[in-house]
PDB file of C-alpha atoms in Angstrom:
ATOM      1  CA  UNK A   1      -5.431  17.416  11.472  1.00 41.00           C
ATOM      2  CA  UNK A   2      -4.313  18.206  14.650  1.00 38.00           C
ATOM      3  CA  UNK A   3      -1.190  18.921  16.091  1.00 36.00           C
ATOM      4  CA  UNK A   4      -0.370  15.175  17.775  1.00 35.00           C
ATOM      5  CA  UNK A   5      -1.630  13.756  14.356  1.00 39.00           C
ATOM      6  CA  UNK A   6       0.888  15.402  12.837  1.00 39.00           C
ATOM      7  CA  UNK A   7       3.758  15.071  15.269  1.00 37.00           C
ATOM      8  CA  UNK A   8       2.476  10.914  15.081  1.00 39.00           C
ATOM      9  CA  UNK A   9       2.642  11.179  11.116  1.00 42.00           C
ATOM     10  CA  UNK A  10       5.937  12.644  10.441  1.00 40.00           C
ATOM     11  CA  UNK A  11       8.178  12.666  13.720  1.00 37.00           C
ATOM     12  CA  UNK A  12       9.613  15.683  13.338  1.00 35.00           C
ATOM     13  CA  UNK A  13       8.676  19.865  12.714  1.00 34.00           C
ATOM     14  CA  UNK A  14      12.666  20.630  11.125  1.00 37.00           C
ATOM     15  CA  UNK A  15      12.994  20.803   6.996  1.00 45.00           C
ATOM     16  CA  UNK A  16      12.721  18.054   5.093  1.00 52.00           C
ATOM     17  CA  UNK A  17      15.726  16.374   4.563  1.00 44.00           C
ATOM     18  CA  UNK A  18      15.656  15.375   8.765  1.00 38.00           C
ATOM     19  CA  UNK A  19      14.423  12.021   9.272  1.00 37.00           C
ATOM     20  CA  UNK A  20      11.722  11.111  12.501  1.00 38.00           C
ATOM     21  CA  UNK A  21      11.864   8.746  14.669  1.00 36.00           C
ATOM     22  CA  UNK A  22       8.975   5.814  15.466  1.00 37.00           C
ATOM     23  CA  UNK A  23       7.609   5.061  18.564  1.00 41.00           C
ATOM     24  CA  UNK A  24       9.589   2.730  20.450  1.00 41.00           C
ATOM     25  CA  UNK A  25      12.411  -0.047  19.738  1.00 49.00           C
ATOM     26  CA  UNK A  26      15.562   0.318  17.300  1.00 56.00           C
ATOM     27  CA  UNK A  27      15.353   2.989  14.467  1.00 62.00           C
ATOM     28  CA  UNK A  28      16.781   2.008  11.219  1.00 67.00           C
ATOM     29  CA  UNK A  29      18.599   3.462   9.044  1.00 69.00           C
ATOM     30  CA  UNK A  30      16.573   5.269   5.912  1.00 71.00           C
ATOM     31  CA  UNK A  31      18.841   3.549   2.996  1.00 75.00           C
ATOM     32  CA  UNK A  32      17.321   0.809   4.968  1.00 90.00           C
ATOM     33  CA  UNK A  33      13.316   1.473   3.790  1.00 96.00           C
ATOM     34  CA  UNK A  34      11.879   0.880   0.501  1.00 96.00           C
ATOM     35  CA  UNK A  35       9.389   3.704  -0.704  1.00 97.00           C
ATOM     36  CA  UNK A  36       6.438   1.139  -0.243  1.00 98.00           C
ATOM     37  CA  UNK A  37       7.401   0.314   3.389  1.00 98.00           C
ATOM     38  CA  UNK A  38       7.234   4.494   3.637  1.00 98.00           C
ATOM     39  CA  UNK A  39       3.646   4.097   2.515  1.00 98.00           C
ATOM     40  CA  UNK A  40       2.504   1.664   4.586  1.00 98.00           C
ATOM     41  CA  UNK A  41       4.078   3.566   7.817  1.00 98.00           C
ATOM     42  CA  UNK A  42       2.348   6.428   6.566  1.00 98.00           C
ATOM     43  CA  UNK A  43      -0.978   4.405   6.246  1.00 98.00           C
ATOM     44  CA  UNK A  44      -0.944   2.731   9.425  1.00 98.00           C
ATOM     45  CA  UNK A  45      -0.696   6.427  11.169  1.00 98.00           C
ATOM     46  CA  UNK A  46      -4.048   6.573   9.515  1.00 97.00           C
ATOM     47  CA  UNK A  47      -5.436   4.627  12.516  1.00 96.00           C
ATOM     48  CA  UNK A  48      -2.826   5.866  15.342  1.00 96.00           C
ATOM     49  CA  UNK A  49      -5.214   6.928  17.682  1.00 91.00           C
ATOM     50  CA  UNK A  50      -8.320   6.380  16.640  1.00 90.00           C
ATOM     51  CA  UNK A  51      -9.545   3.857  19.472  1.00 88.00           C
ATOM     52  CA  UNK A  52     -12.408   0.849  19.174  1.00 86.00           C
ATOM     53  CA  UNK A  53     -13.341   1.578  15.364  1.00 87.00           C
ATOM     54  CA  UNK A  54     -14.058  -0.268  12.395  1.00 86.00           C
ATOM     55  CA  UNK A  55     -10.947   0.058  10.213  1.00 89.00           C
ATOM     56  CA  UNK A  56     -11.714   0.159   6.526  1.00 87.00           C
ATOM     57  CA  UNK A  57      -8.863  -0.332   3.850  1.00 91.00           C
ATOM     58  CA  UNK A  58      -9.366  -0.813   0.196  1.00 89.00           C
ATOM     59  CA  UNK A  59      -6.621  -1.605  -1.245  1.00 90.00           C
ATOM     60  CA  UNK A  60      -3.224  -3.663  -0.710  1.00 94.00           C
ATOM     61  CA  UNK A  61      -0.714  -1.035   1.029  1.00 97.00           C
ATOM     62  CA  UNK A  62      -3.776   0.423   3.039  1.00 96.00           C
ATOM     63  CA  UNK A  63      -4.649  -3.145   4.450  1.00 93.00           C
ATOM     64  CA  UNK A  64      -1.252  -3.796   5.440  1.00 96.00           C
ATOM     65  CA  UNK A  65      -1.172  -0.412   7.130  1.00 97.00           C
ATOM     66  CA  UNK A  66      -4.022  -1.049   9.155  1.00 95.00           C
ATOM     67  CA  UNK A  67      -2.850  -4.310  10.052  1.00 94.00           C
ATOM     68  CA  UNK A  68       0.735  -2.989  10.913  1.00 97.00           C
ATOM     69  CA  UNK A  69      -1.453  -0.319  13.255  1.00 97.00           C
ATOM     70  CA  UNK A  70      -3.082  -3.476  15.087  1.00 95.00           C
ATOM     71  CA  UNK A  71      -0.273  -4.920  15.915  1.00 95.00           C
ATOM     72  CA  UNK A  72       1.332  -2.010  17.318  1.00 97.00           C
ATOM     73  CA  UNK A  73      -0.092   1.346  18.149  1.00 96.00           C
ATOM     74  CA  UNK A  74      -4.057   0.559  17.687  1.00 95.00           C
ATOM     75  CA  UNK A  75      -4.904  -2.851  19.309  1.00 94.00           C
ATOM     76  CA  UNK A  76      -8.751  -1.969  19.906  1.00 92.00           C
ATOM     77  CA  UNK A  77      -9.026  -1.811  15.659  1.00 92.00           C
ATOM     78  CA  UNK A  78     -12.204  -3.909  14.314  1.00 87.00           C
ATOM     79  CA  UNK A  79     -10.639  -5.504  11.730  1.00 84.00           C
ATOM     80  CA  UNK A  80     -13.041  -6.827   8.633  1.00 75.00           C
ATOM     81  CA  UNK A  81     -13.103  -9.178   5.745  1.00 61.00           C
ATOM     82  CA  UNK A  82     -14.219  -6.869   3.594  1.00 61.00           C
ATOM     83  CA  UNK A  83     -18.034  -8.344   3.712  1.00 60.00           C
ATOM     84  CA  UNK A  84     -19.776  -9.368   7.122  1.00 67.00           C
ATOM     85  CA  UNK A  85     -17.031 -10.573   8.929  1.00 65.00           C
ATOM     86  CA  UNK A  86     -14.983  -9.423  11.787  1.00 75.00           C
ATOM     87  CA  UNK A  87     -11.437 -10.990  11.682  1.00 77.00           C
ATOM     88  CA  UNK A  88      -8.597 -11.231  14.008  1.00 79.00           C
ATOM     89  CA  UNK A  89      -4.859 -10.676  12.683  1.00 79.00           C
ATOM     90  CA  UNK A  90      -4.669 -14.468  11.403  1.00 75.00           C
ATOM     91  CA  UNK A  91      -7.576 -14.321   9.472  1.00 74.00           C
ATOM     92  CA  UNK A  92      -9.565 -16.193  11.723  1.00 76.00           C
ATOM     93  CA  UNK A  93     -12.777 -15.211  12.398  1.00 74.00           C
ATOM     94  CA  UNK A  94     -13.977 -13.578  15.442  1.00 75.00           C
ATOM     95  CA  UNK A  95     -17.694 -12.206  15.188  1.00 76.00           C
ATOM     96  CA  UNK A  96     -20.087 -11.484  12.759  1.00 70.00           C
ATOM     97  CA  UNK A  97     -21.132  -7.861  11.858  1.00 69.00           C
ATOM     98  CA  UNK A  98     -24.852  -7.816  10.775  1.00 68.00           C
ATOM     99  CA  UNK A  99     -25.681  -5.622   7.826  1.00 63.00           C
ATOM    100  CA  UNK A 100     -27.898  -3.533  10.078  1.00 64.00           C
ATOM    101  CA  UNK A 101     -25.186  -3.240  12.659  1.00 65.00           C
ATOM    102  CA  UNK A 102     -22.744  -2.155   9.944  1.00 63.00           C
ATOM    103  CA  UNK A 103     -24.768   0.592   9.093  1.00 62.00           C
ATOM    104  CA  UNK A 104     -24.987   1.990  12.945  1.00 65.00           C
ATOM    105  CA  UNK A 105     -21.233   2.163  12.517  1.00 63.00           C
ATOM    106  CA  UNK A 106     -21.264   3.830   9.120  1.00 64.00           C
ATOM    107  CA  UNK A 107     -24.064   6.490  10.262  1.00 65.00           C
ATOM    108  CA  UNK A 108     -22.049   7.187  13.668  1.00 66.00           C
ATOM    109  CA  UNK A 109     -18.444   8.152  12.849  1.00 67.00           C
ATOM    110  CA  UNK A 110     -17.646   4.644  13.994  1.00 80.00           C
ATOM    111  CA  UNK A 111     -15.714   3.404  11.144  1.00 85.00           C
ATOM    112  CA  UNK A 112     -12.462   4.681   9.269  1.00 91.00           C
ATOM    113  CA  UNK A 113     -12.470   4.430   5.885  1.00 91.00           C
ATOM    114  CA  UNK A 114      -9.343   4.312   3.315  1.00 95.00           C
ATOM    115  CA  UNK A 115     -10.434   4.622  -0.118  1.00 93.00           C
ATOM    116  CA  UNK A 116      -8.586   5.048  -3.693  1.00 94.00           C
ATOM    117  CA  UNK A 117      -9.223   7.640  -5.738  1.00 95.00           C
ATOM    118  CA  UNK A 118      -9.511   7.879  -9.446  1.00 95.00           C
ATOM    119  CA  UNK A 119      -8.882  12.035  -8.841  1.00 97.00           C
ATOM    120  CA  UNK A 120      -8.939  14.273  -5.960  1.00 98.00           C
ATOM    121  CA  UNK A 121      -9.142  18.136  -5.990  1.00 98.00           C
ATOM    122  CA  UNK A 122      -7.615  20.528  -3.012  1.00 98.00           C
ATOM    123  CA  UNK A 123     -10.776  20.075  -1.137  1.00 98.00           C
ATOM    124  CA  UNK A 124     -10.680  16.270  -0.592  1.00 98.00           C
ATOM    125  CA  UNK A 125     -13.778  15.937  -3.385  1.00 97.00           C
ATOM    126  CA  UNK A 126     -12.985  12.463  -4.964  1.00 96.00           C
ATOM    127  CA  UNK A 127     -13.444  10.936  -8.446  1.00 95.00           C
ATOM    128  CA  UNK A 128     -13.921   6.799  -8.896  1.00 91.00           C
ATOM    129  CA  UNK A 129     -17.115   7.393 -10.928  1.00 86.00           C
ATOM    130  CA  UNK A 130     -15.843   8.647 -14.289  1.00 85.00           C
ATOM    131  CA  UNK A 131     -13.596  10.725 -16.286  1.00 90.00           C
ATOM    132  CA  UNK A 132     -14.786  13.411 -18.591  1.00 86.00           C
ATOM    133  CA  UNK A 133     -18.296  15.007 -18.703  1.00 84.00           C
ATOM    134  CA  UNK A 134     -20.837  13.125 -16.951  1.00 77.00           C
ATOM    135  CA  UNK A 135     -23.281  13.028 -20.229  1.00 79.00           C
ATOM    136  CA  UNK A 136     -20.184  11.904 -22.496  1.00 83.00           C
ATOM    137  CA  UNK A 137     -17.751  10.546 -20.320  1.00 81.00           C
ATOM    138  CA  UNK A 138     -13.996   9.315 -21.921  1.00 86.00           C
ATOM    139  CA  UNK A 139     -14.305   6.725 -19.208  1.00 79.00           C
ATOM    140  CA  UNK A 140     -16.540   4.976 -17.043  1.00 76.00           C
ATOM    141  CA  UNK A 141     -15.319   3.869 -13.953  1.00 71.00           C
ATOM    142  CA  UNK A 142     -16.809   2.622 -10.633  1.00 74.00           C
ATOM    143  CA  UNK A 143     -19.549   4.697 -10.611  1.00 69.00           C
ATOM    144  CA  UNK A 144     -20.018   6.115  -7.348  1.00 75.00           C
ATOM    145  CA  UNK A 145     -20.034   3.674  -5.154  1.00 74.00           C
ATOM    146  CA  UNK A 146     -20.340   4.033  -1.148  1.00 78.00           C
ATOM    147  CA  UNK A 147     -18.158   6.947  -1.322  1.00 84.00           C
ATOM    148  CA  UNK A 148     -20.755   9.618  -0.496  1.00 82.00           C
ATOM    149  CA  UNK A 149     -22.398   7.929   2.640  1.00 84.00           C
ATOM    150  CA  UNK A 150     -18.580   7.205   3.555  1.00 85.00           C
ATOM    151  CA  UNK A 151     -17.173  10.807   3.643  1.00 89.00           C
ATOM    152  CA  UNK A 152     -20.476  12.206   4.804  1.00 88.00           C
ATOM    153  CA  UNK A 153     -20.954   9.586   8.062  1.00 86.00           C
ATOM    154  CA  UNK A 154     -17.084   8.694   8.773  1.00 88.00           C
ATOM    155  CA  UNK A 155     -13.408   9.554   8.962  1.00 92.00           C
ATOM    156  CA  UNK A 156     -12.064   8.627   5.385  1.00 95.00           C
ATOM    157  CA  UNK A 157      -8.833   8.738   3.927  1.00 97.00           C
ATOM    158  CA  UNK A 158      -7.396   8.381   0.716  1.00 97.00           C
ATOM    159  CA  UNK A 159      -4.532   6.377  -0.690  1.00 98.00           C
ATOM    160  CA  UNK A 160      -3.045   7.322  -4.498  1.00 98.00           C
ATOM    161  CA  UNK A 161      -0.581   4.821  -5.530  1.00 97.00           C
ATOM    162  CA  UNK A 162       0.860   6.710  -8.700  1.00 97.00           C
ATOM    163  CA  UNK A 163       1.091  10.584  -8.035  1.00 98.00           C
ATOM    164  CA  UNK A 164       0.094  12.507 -11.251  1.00 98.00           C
ATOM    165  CA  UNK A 165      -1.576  15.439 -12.350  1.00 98.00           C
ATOM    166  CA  UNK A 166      -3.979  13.075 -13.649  1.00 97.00           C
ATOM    167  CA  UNK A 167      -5.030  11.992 -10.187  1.00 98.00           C
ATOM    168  CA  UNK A 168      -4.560  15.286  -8.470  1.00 98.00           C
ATOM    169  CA  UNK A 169      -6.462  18.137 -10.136  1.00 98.00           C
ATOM    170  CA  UNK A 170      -8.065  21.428 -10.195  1.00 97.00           C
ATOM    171  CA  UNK A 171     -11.551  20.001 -10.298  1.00 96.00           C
ATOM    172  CA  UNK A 172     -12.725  16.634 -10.282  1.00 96.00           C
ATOM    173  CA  UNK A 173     -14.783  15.189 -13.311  1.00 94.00           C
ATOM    174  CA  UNK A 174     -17.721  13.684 -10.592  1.00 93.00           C
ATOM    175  CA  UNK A 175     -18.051  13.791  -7.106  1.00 94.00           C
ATOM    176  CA  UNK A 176     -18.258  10.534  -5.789  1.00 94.00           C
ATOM    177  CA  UNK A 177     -16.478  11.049  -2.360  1.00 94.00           C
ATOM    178  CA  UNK A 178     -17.151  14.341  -0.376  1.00 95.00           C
ATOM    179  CA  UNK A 179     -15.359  17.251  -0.140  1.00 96.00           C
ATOM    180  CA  UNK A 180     -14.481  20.086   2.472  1.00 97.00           C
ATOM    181  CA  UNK A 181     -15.338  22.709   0.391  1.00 97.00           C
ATOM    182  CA  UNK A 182     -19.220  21.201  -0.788  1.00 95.00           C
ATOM    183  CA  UNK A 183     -19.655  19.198   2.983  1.00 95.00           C
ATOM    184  CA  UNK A 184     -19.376  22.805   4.073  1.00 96.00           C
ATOM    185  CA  UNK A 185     -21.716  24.105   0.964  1.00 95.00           C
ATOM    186  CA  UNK A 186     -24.593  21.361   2.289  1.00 93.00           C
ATOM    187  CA  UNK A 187     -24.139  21.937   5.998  1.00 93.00           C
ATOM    188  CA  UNK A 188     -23.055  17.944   6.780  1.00 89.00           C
ATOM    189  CA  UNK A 189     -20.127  18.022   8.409  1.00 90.00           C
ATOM    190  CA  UNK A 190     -20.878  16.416  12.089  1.00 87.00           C
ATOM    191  CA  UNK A 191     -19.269  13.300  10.743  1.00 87.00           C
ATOM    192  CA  UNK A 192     -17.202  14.407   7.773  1.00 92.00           C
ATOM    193  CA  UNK A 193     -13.477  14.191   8.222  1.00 94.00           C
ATOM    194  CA  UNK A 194     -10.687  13.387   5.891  1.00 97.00           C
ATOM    195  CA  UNK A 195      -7.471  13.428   7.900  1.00 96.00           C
ATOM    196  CA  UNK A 196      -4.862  12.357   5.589  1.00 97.00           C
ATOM    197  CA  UNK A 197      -4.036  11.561   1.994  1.00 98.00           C
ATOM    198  CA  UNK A 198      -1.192   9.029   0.914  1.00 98.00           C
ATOM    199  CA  UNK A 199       0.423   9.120  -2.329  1.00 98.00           C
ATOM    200  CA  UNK A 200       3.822   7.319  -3.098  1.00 98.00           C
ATOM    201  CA  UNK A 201       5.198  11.064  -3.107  1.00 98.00           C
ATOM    202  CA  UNK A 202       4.169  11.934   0.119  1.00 98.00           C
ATOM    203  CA  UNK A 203       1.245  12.755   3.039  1.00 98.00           C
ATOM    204  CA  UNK A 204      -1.107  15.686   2.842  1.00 98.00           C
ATOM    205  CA  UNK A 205      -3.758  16.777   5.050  1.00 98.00           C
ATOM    206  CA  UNK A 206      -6.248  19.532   4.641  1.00 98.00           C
ATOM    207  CA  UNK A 207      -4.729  21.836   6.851  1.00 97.00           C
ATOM    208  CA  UNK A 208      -3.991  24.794   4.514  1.00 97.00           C
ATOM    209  CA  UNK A 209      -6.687  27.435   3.494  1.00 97.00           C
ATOM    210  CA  UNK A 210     -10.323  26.927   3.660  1.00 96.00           C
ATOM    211  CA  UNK A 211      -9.473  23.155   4.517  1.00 97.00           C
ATOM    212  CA  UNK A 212      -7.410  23.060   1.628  1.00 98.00           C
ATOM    213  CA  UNK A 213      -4.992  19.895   1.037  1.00 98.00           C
ATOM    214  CA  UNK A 214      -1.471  20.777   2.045  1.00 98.00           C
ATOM    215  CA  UNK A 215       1.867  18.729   1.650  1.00 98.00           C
ATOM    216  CA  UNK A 216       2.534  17.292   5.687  1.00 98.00           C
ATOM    217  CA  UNK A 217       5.513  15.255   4.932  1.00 98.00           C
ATOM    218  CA  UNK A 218       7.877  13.930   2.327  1.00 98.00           C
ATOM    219  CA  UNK A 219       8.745   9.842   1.457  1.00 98.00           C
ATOM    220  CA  UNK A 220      12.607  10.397   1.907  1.00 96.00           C
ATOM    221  CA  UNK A 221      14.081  10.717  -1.913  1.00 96.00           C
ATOM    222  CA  UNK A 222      11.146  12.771  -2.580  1.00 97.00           C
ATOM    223  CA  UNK A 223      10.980  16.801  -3.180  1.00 97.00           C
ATOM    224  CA  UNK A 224       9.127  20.015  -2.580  1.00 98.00           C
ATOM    225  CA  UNK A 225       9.319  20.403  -6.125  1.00 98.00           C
ATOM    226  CA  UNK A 226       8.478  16.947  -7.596  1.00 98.00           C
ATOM    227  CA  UNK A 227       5.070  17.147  -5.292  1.00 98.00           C
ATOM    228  CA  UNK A 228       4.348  20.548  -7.368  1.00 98.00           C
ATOM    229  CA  UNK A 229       5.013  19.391 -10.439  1.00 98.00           C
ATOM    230  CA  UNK A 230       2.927  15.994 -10.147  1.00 98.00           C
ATOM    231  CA  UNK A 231       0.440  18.140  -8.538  1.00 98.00           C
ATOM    232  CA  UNK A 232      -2.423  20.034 -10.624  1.00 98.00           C
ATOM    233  CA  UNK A 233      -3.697  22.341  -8.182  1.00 98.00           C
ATOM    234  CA  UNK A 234      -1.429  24.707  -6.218  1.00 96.00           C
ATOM    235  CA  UNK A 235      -0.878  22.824  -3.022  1.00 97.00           C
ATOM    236  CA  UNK A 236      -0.621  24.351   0.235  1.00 98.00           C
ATOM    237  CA  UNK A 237       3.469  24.094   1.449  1.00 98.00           C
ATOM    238  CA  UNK A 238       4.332  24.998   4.510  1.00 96.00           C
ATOM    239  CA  UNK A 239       8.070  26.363   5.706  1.00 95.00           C
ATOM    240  CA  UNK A 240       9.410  23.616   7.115  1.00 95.00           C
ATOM    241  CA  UNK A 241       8.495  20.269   5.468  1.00 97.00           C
ATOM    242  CA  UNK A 242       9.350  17.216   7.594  1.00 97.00           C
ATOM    243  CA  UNK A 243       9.882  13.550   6.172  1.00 97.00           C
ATOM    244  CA  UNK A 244       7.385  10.836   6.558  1.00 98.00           C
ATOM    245  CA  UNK A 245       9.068   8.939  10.171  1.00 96.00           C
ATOM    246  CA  UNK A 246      11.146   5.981  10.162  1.00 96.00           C
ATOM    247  CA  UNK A 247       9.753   3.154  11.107  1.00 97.00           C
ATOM    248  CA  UNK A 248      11.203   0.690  14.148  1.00 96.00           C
ATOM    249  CA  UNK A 249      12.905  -2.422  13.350  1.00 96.00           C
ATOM    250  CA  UNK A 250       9.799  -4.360  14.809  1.00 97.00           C
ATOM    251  CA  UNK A 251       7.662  -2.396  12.481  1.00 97.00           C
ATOM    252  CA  UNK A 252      10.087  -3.629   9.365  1.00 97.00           C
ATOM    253  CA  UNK A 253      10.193  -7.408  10.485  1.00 97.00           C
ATOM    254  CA  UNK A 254       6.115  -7.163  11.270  1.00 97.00           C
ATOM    255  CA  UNK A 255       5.841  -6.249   7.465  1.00 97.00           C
ATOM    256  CA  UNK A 256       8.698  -8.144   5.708  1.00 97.00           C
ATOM    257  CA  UNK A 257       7.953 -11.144   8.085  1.00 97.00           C
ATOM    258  CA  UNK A 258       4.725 -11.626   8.903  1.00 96.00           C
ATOM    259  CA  UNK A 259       2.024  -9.112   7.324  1.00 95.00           C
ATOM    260  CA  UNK A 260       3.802  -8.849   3.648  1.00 96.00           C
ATOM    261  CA  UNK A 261       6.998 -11.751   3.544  1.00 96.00           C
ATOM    262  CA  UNK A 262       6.356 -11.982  -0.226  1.00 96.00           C
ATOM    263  CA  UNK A 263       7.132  -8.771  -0.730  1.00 96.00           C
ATOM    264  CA  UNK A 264       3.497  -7.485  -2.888  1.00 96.00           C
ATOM    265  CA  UNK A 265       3.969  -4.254  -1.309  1.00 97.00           C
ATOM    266  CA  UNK A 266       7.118  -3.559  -3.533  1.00 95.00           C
ATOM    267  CA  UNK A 267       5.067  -4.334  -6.581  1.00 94.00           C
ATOM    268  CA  UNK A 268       2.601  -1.195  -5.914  1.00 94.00           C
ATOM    269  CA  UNK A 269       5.140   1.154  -4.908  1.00 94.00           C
ATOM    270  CA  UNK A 270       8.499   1.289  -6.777  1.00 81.00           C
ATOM    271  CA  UNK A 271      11.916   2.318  -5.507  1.00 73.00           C
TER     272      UNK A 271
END
């Protein structure tokens, strides 16, 4: 991630503990912001920058990230219906997105993907296939889904709801979405990116060793120490951790009044 990313992501390079600011307008006080309106902030950065692309979230907090980011930072998103539709931020329809053109995005680093993950290992290599050994698995899940073309062709993301060592681990059960570490191994990484993931703990990139993920910022309430221990991999910490940015009172009333007034955010994220 690169050094505007992260100065976009978490507002500030002091110790954690010292809150950012956002963008413009009136900051608000952090005994102000729920942990799920942390997440969402965090998701929407996601997008900040990222210009005319094809914004991807699966998932509730992700979509109401990348909506938050259209109304405010990233008008030129494509926003989708999840199928063939391109959608405006009513709902309403405003083109159609031909299978065949969809894949032209997918193949070109046009689209920016934010997936869940079932587990996820330092290098970014994602689980939603399933758990325990592929011949005699505990669980089956997903199966792989379009998680390999996704990591291999665009910008994805990840976004953990419930931050455990059972989600975070040494090594991942089956590689569904690509990694750093075996991107690297198979010499396809032209397209392969995976600038941030979003837990209800905190943001990481993979800015430590060897594109390893690091801890970028804290949720305010959170620790150094909680991360590690929910963590089951040692994580890459820097020095100085700074907290995830405040958001703008105009950010707060876009999600509490118009992108999420019934309040289903609070119902994936706790406290």
């Amino acid at each position: 991630m690169s050094a505007s990313e992260t100065a976009g992501m978490a507002g500030t390079s002091g110790t954690a503990g010292t809150a950012g600011t956002a963008g413009t307008g009136t900051d608000v006080s952090r005994a102000d912001v729920s942990r799920a309106e942390y997440c969402v902030i965090a998701c929407a950065e996601a997008w900040r920058g990222n210009g005319e692309v094809l914004a991807s979230p699966m998932g509730l907090i992700p979509s109401f990230g990348a909506r938050l980011a259209k109304r405010t930072f990233s008008p030129d998103l494509l926003m989708t219906d999840g199928e063939a539709l391109l959608v405006g931020l009513d709902g309403e329809t405003e083109g159609w997105l031909p299978y065949r053109r969809h894949l032209t995005m997918v193949t070109g680093g046009r689209r920016h993907v934010m997936m869940g993950a079932s587990q996820i290992d330092r290098f970014g290599n994602q689980n939603i296939s399933c758990i325990g050994d592929w011949a005699r698995p505990s669980r089956q899940l997903l199966g792989v889904r379009g998680a390999p073309v996704n990591t291999l062709n665009n910008p994805v993301s990840y976004w953990i709801p419930r931050h455990s060592t059972r989600v975070f681990v040494e090594r991942v059960d089956m590689v569904s979405g690509v990694g750093y570490d075996r991107a690297a191994a198979a010499g396809v990484t032209r397209f392969h990116r995976l600038p941030r993931v979003v837990s209800d703990l905190g943001v990481f990139d993979f800015a430590g060793p060897d594109h390893s993920m690091r801890l970028a910022s804290l949720h305010p309430g959170v620790t150094v120490e909680q991360v590690r221990e929910a963590t089951g991999f040692a994580l890459a910490v820097p020095g100085e951790v700074p907290y995830t940015r405040e958001p703008t009172a105009e950010e707060l009333r876009l999600i509490r009044k118009v992108i999420d007034p019934k309040g289903l955010r609070d119902r994936e994220v706790r406290g």
